[in-house]
Amino acid sequence: MSVKTKVLMLLEANRDCDLSGQDIAGRLGVTRAAVWKAVKALKDEGYEIGAANNRGYRLMGKSDVLSAEGIRPCLRECYQDNEIVVYKSTVSTNLDVKRRALDGAKEGLVVLSEEQTAGRGRRGRSFSSPSGTGIYMSFLFRPTPEQSSDVVLITTAASVAVCRAIRKVLREEPSIKWVNDVYLGGKKVCGILTEAVSDFESGRIDTVVVGIGINYREPKEGFSPDIRDVAGAVCSKENPTPRNTLAAAVMNELFSLYEGLSEKTYMEDYRRWSNVLGRRVRFSSGDGWAYGTAAEIDDDGGLLIRMDDGEEQVLRTGEISLRVCDGK
C-alpha cells in the first residue's frame, strides 16, 4: 500500500480533524517529507486538504472525491474486506465488473467511477454520467444454485437498498417507479441495470452484475437538455455530505439484502415506496400501448394491472416500458 493511500485513509477516518505531519509520519512510519509529498499528490487529484501551521492537515468537509479509502470507514465490519475499485473515468462500470468476473474476481467486488463515457440503462438507452456529480457503481454477485431461483429479484432489492440508503444518509423520501427507477420530488434520481451471465454447460446463472447510477448533485451547468425535464439529484448543493458516505450505505444495504434475497423482507418497503400503485398507467413491450390501473405488486415483483376492459395482467421484469398517465 502506497504512502499516499495510507495518508488518505488517515485523513478520511479523521475528516474535519487536524492531523499534524509529525503525527501522520509517526503513525505510518515514514518521514514528514513523504507525508508532504503524499498530501500534495492528493491535492493534485482533487482532494481539498487544509494545511495550517501548528495544526497540521485536515480533509475538508466539502472535499468530495470517490475513493475506496473514503468508503471503507463507513462499511459494516463484515464487508470491510470486499474489493473496491475506483476509476476517474471508465466506459462502463458494468463492463468493468464483467471483465473482472471473467478473470476470477470474487463475489462482493464493487467498481465505481467518477464518470462513465458510455453508461447504459435498460433497453440499450444511454445513461448520462458526468464527472464529479454522480455515483456510478456496479456489484458482482455469484449466486449459489439455491439462490438462482430468486436472483431475478435482485433488481427489486437494489432499488430498496438505494432508497434505504438515501433515507438514512440524506433524510430524503425517495420513491420507486416499477421496476427499477428511483424518484425524488417527481424527478428520476437513480437507474439500475442488472445483467446476468449463465454458465454454458450447466445453464444456470453464474454471474450477476448490478449497476447503479445515482445523480448525487446537479451539474454546475445543469442537466443536459434531453433529460432536464425528468432528471433530478438526491443531494442539494448546500449539503456537505460526501458521496462516499452514500456509496457505502448503498453497499451495506444491498449486500445485506442479497444475503436474505429469498426471504423477500424488502418487498414491504418496495410496495410502500412505490409511486405507481393505485395510479392509471400505460405500458408497452414493443407492440403498442395498453392502459389500466396499477393494483398491486406480488411477492415475485410482478405488477398487477387491472385493464380498462376489466381483465387483469401481471407485468414481469424485462423489456417493458411503463408510464404513469393520471387523468389521461
Short mmCIF file of C-alpha atoms in Angstrom, two decimals:
data_model
loop_
_atom_site.label_atom_id
_atom_site.label_comp_id
_atom_site.label_asym_id
_atom_site.label_seq_id
_atom_site.Cartn_x
_atom_site.Cartn_y
_atom_site.Cartn_z
CA MET A 1 0.00 0.00 0.00
CA SER A 2 1.45 3.37 -1.01
CA VAL A 3 2.15 6.21 1.42
CA LYS A 4 -0.42 8.30 -0.43
CA THR A 5 -3.11 5.67 0.14
CA LYS A 6 -2.23 5.35 3.81
CA VAL A 7 -2.33 9.12 4.28
CA LEU A 8 -5.73 9.31 2.58
CA MET A 9 -7.07 6.55 4.83
CA LEU A 10 -5.98 8.50 7.89
CA LEU A 11 -7.45 11.76 6.63
CA GLU A 12 -10.75 10.09 5.70
CA ALA A 13 -11.01 8.38 9.07
CA ASN A 14 -10.41 11.75 10.78
CA ARG A 15 -12.36 14.02 8.45
CA ASP A 16 -12.68 17.58 9.77
CA CYS A 17 -9.93 16.94 12.34
CA ASP A 18 -6.39 18.28 12.23
CA LEU A 19 -3.53 15.78 12.00
CA SER A 20 0.00 17.10 12.24
CA GLY A 21 2.57 15.99 9.70
CA GLN A 22 4.63 14.61 12.56
CA ASP A 23 1.65 12.62 13.88
CA ILE A 24 0.89 11.16 10.46
CA ALA A 25 4.54 10.34 9.86
CA GLY A 26 4.78 8.63 13.24
CA ARG A 27 1.67 6.54 12.68
CA LEU A 28 2.81 5.42 9.25
CA GLY A 29 6.50 5.04 10.00
CA VAL A 30 7.57 7.41 7.22
CA THR A 31 9.26 10.81 7.02
CA ARG A 32 7.43 14.13 7.18
CA ALA A 33 8.72 14.82 3.68
CA ALA A 34 6.96 11.67 2.46
CA VAL A 35 3.75 12.87 4.11
CA TRP A 36 4.05 16.29 2.47
CA LYS A 37 4.62 14.64 -0.92
CA ALA A 38 1.57 12.40 -0.44
CA VAL A 39 -0.64 15.35 0.56
CA LYS A 40 0.49 17.30 -2.49
CA ALA A 41 -0.35 14.34 -4.75
CA LEU A 42 -3.80 14.06 -3.19
CA LYS A 43 -4.44 17.77 -3.73
CA ASP A 44 -3.45 17.35 -7.37
CA GLU A 45 -6.10 14.62 -7.64
CA GLY A 46 -8.81 16.97 -6.42
CA TYR A 47 -8.91 16.38 -2.67
CA GLU A 48 -9.48 19.54 -0.66
CA ILE A 49 -6.95 19.35 2.17
CA GLY A 50 -6.42 22.23 4.55
CA ALA A 51 -2.99 22.90 5.99
CA ALA A 52 -2.06 25.34 8.74
CA ASN A 53 0.99 25.97 10.89
CA ASN A 54 0.84 24.38 14.34
CA ARG A 55 -2.31 22.47 13.40
CA GLY A 56 -1.45 20.19 10.51
CA TYR A 57 -3.58 18.73 7.73
CA ARG A 58 -7.27 18.09 7.51
CA LEU A 59 -9.56 16.70 4.82
CA MET A 60 -12.16 19.44 4.41
CA GLY A 61 -15.82 18.61 4.82
CA LYS A 62 -16.60 19.84 1.31
CA SER A 63 -13.97 17.57 -0.25
CA ASP A 64 -15.90 15.09 -2.37
CA VAL A 65 -13.80 12.60 -4.30
CA LEU A 66 -14.90 8.98 -4.64
CA SER A 67 -12.34 6.59 -3.15
CA ALA A 68 -12.08 3.18 -1.56
CA GLU A 69 -10.36 4.87 1.40
CA GLY A 70 -13.37 7.14 1.89
CA ILE A 71 -15.89 4.31 1.57
CA ARG A 72 -14.33 1.68 3.85
CA PRO A 73 -14.69 3.59 7.16
CA CYS A 74 -18.47 3.67 6.56
CA LEU A 75 -18.82 -0.04 5.71
CA ARG A 76 -20.03 -2.63 8.18
CA GLU A 77 -17.23 -4.79 9.53
CA CYS A 78 -18.38 -7.86 7.61
CA TYR A 79 -17.86 -6.03 4.29
CA GLN A 80 -14.53 -4.37 5.10
CA ASP A 81 -12.53 -6.88 3.06
CA ASN A 82 -14.62 -6.59 -0.11
CA GLU A 83 -12.63 -5.46 -3.13
CA ILE A 84 -13.39 -1.86 -4.11
CA VAL A 85 -12.03 -0.36 -7.31
CA VAL A 86 -12.49 3.33 -8.15
CA TYR A 87 -11.71 4.93 -11.52
CA LYS A 88 -11.53 8.58 -12.53
CA SER A 89 -13.21 7.65 -15.81
CA THR A 90 -14.36 4.47 -17.48
CA VAL A 91 -16.57 3.37 -20.34
CA SER A 92 -18.99 1.46 -18.11
CA THR A 93 -18.67 0.09 -14.58
CA ASN A 94 -20.88 -2.87 -15.54
CA LEU A 95 -18.46 -3.70 -18.32
CA ASP A 96 -15.52 -3.42 -15.91
CA VAL A 97 -17.14 -5.84 -13.47
CA LYS A 98 -17.94 -8.36 -16.21
CA ARG A 99 -14.33 -8.28 -17.35
CA ARG A 100 -13.04 -8.77 -13.83
CA ALA A 101 -15.55 -11.59 -13.28
CA LEU A 102 -14.08 -13.44 -16.26
CA ASP A 103 -10.66 -13.03 -14.64
CA GLY A 104 -11.95 -14.71 -11.47
CA ALA A 105 -12.93 -11.76 -9.28
CA LYS A 106 -14.71 -12.75 -6.07
CA GLU A 107 -18.33 -12.05 -5.22
CA GLY A 108 -18.69 -8.71 -3.46
CA LEU A 109 -16.46 -6.75 -5.83
CA VAL A 110 -17.65 -3.17 -6.36
CA VAL A 111 -16.37 -0.93 -9.15
CA LEU A 112 -17.08 2.81 -9.04
CA SER A 113 -16.15 5.68 -11.32
CA GLU A 114 -16.25 9.46 -11.24
CA GLU A 115 -17.70 9.33 -14.74
CA GLN A 116 -18.77 6.91 -17.46
CA THR A 117 -18.20 7.72 -21.09
CA ALA A 118 -20.80 5.20 -22.30
CA GLY A 119 -23.03 4.39 -19.34
CA ARG A 120 -26.08 2.31 -20.23
CA GLY A 121 -29.59 1.87 -18.93
CA ARG A 122 -32.36 -0.55 -19.79
CA ARG A 123 -33.23 -1.28 -23.42
CA GLY A 124 -29.81 -0.04 -24.53
CA ARG A 125 -30.51 3.58 -23.59
CA SER A 126 -27.56 5.76 -22.66
CA PHE A 127 -27.21 6.87 -19.02
CA SER A 128 -25.80 10.35 -18.52
CA SER A 129 -22.75 10.03 -16.24
CA PRO A 130 -20.96 13.39 -15.94
CA SER A 131 -17.80 13.66 -13.86
CA GLY A 132 -17.87 14.58 -10.19
CA THR A 133 -21.63 14.79 -9.65
CA GLY A 134 -22.87 11.19 -9.54
CA ILE A 135 -22.24 7.78 -8.03
CA TYR A 136 -21.77 5.17 -10.75
CA MET A 137 -21.20 1.76 -9.21
CA SER A 138 -21.50 -1.90 -10.18
CA PHE A 139 -21.61 -5.00 -7.97
CA LEU A 140 -20.52 -8.57 -8.68
CA PHE A 141 -22.61 -11.44 -7.34
CA ARG A 142 -22.12 -15.15 -7.89
CA PRO A 143 -25.40 -16.80 -6.83
CA THR A 144 -25.43 -20.34 -5.48
CA PRO A 145 -27.81 -22.89 -7.05
CA GLU A 146 -30.15 -22.26 -4.10
CA GLN A 147 -30.18 -18.52 -4.82
CA SER A 148 -30.66 -18.84 -8.57
CA SER A 149 -34.45 -19.09 -8.45
CA ASP A 150 -34.71 -15.77 -6.61
CA VAL A 151 -31.90 -13.88 -8.32
CA VAL A 152 -34.42 -12.15 -10.63
CA LEU A 153 -35.45 -10.16 -7.55
CA ILE A 154 -32.05 -8.59 -7.09
CA THR A 155 -33.09 -5.52 -9.10
CA THR A 156 -36.08 -5.09 -6.79
CA ALA A 157 -33.80 -5.46 -3.75
CA ALA A 158 -31.33 -2.96 -5.24
CA SER A 159 -33.99 -0.26 -5.61
CA VAL A 160 -34.98 -0.77 -1.97
CA ALA A 161 -31.31 -0.64 -0.93
CA VAL A 162 -30.86 2.72 -2.69
CA CYS A 163 -33.99 4.15 -1.08
CA ARG A 164 -33.00 2.96 2.38
CA ALA A 165 -29.53 4.46 1.96
CA ILE A 166 -30.89 7.83 0.79
CA ARG A 167 -33.32 7.94 3.70
CA LYS A 168 -30.63 7.12 6.26
CA VAL A 169 -27.85 9.32 4.92
CA LEU A 170 -29.67 12.30 3.42
CA ARG A 171 -33.02 12.18 5.27
CA GLU A 172 -34.90 12.43 1.98
CA GLU A 173 -38.03 10.50 0.98
CA PRO A 174 -37.49 8.81 -2.41
CA SER A 175 -39.97 6.55 -4.17
CA ILE A 176 -39.73 3.68 -6.65
CA LYS A 177 -41.17 3.56 -10.13
CA TRP A 178 -41.66 -0.07 -11.10
CA VAL A 179 -39.41 -1.78 -11.72
CA ASN A 180 -36.01 -0.17 -11.13
CA ASP A 181 -36.07 3.64 -11.15
CA VAL A 182 -35.78 5.75 -8.00
CA TYR A 183 -37.51 9.14 -7.89
CA LEU A 184 -37.30 12.14 -5.60
CA GLY A 185 -39.56 15.18 -5.86
CA GLY A 186 -41.08 13.86 -9.08
CA LYS A 187 -37.70 13.55 -10.81
CA LYS A 188 -35.64 10.44 -11.60
CA VAL A 189 -32.50 10.33 -9.47
CA CYS A 190 -31.33 6.75 -9.94
CA GLY A 191 -31.40 4.00 -12.53
CA ILE A 192 -30.49 0.34 -12.07
CA LEU A 193 -29.31 -2.12 -14.73
CA THR A 194 -28.93 -5.80 -13.87
CA GLU A 195 -27.14 -8.18 -16.22
CA ALA A 196 -26.84 -11.95 -15.74
CA VAL A 197 -24.37 -14.35 -17.34
CA SER A 198 -25.19 -18.06 -17.49
CA ASP A 199 -22.76 -20.95 -17.37
CA PHE A 200 -22.69 -22.54 -20.82
CA GLU A 201 -22.53 -26.13 -19.59
CA SER A 202 -24.95 -26.07 -16.65
CA GLY A 203 -27.27 -23.38 -17.98
CA ARG A 204 -27.63 -21.84 -14.52
CA ILE A 205 -26.83 -18.23 -13.70
CA ASP A 206 -23.14 -17.95 -12.89
CA THR A 207 -22.66 -14.20 -12.53
CA VAL A 208 -24.96 -11.25 -11.83
CA VAL A 209 -23.81 -7.65 -12.29
CA VAL A 210 -25.91 -4.92 -10.71
CA GLY A 211 -25.19 -1.42 -11.99
CA ILE A 212 -26.49 1.57 -10.04
CA GLY A 213 -26.28 5.14 -11.29
CA ILE A 214 -27.24 7.91 -8.86
CA ASN A 215 -27.49 11.60 -9.70
CA TYR A 216 -25.94 12.90 -6.49
CA ARG A 217 -25.73 16.60 -7.27
CA GLU A 218 -26.93 18.56 -10.27
CA PRO A 219 -24.04 19.50 -12.59
CA LYS A 220 -22.98 23.17 -12.44
CA GLU A 221 -24.20 23.69 -15.99
CA GLY A 222 -27.42 21.78 -15.25
CA PHE A 223 -28.60 18.51 -16.73
CA SER A 224 -28.37 18.12 -20.49
CA PRO A 225 -31.42 19.38 -22.45
CA ASP A 226 -32.59 15.86 -23.34
CA ILE A 227 -33.10 14.88 -19.66
CA ARG A 228 -33.55 18.26 -17.99
CA ASP A 229 -37.31 17.83 -17.54
CA VAL A 230 -37.10 14.39 -15.94
CA ALA A 231 -33.77 14.22 -14.09
CA GLY A 232 -33.16 15.30 -10.50
CA ALA A 233 -30.49 14.92 -7.81
CA VAL A 234 -30.65 13.37 -4.36
CA CYS A 235 -28.38 15.87 -2.58
CA SER A 236 -28.61 19.64 -2.55
CA LYS A 237 -25.54 21.68 -3.43
CA GLU A 238 -25.51 23.08 0.11
CA ASN A 239 -25.36 19.63 1.75
CA PRO A 240 -21.69 18.77 2.53
CA THR A 241 -22.28 15.02 2.86
CA PRO A 242 -19.64 13.34 0.65
CA ARG A 243 -20.63 10.82 -1.99
CA ASN A 244 -18.51 8.15 -0.30
CA THR A 245 -20.95 8.11 2.62
CA LEU A 246 -23.96 7.34 0.42
CA ALA A 247 -21.99 4.87 -1.71
CA ALA A 248 -21.05 2.93 1.43
CA ALA A 249 -24.64 2.99 2.68
CA VAL A 250 -25.90 1.54 -0.63
CA MET A 251 -23.25 -1.19 -0.39
CA ASN A 252 -24.23 -2.04 3.19
CA GLU A 253 -27.91 -2.26 2.30
CA LEU A 254 -27.55 -4.23 -0.94
CA PHE A 255 -25.08 -6.78 0.45
CA SER A 256 -27.38 -7.34 3.42
CA LEU A 257 -30.49 -7.76 1.28
CA TYR A 258 -28.67 -10.13 -1.08
CA GLU A 259 -27.79 -12.41 1.82
CA GLY A 260 -31.52 -12.79 2.56
CA LEU A 261 -32.78 -12.47 -1.02
CA SER A 262 -35.13 -15.47 -0.80
CA GLU A 263 -36.73 -14.16 2.40
CA LYS A 264 -38.18 -11.19 0.45
CA THR A 265 -38.33 -8.95 3.52
CA TYR A 266 -37.64 -5.97 1.23
CA MET A 267 -40.97 -6.38 -0.60
CA GLU A 268 -42.83 -4.49 2.14
CA ASP A 269 -40.67 -1.41 1.58
CA TYR A 270 -40.84 -1.87 -2.19
CA ARG A 271 -44.65 -1.73 -2.08
CA ARG A 272 -44.78 1.08 0.47
CA TRP A 273 -42.43 3.28 -1.56
CA SER A 274 -44.00 2.52 -4.94
CA ASN A 275 -45.10 5.63 -6.84
CA VAL A 276 -47.31 3.73 -9.30
CA LEU A 277 -49.69 1.70 -7.13
CA GLY A 278 -53.26 2.95 -7.37
CA ARG A 279 -52.50 5.09 -10.40
CA ARG A 280 -53.53 4.84 -14.01
CA VAL A 281 -50.67 3.69 -16.22
CA ARG A 282 -49.84 2.71 -19.75
CA PHE A 283 -47.35 0.03 -20.66
CA SER A 284 -45.77 -1.50 -23.71
CA SER A 285 -43.45 -4.37 -24.58
CA GLY A 286 -43.00 -3.06 -28.10
CA ASP A 287 -46.42 -3.84 -29.59
CA GLY A 288 -48.23 -0.60 -28.79
CA TRP A 289 -49.55 0.86 -25.55
CA ALA A 290 -52.15 -0.70 -23.25
CA TYR A 291 -53.89 1.08 -20.37
CA GLY A 292 -55.02 0.15 -16.89
CA THR A 293 -54.56 0.77 -13.17
CA ALA A 294 -51.56 -0.47 -11.18
CA ALA A 295 -53.31 -2.51 -8.49
CA GLU A 296 -50.66 -4.46 -6.55
CA ILE A 297 -47.17 -5.93 -6.54
CA ASP A 298 -46.81 -9.64 -5.81
CA ASP A 299 -44.02 -11.31 -3.84
CA ASP A 300 -42.08 -12.01 -7.03
CA GLY A 301 -42.06 -8.32 -8.00
CA GLY A 302 -44.80 -8.65 -10.62
CA LEU A 303 -47.03 -5.62 -11.15
CA LEU A 304 -50.74 -6.47 -11.38
CA ILE A 305 -52.59 -4.23 -13.83
CA ARG A 306 -56.37 -4.03 -13.92
CA MET A 307 -57.08 -3.34 -17.57
CA ASP A 308 -59.74 -0.95 -18.80
CA ASP A 309 -61.81 -3.90 -20.03
CA GLY A 310 -61.83 -5.48 -16.56
CA GLU A 311 -59.22 -8.15 -17.20
CA GLU A 312 -56.04 -8.43 -15.14
CA GLN A 313 -52.47 -8.76 -16.36
CA VAL A 314 -49.25 -9.24 -14.41
CA LEU A 315 -46.16 -7.48 -15.74
CA ARG A 316 -42.79 -9.08 -15.05
CA THR A 317 -39.35 -7.54 -15.26
CA GLY A 318 -37.89 -7.36 -18.72
CA GLU A 319 -38.21 -5.13 -21.73
CA ILE A 320 -41.38 -3.38 -20.62
CA SER A 321 -41.94 0.39 -20.66
CA LEU A 322 -44.30 1.82 -18.05
CA ARG A 323 -45.65 5.37 -17.80
CA VAL A 324 -47.95 6.96 -15.25
CA CYS A 325 -50.76 8.78 -17.02
CA ASP A 326 -53.11 10.03 -14.30
CA GLY A 327 -56.08 11.85 -15.71
CA LYS A 328 -55.49 10.66 -19.26
#
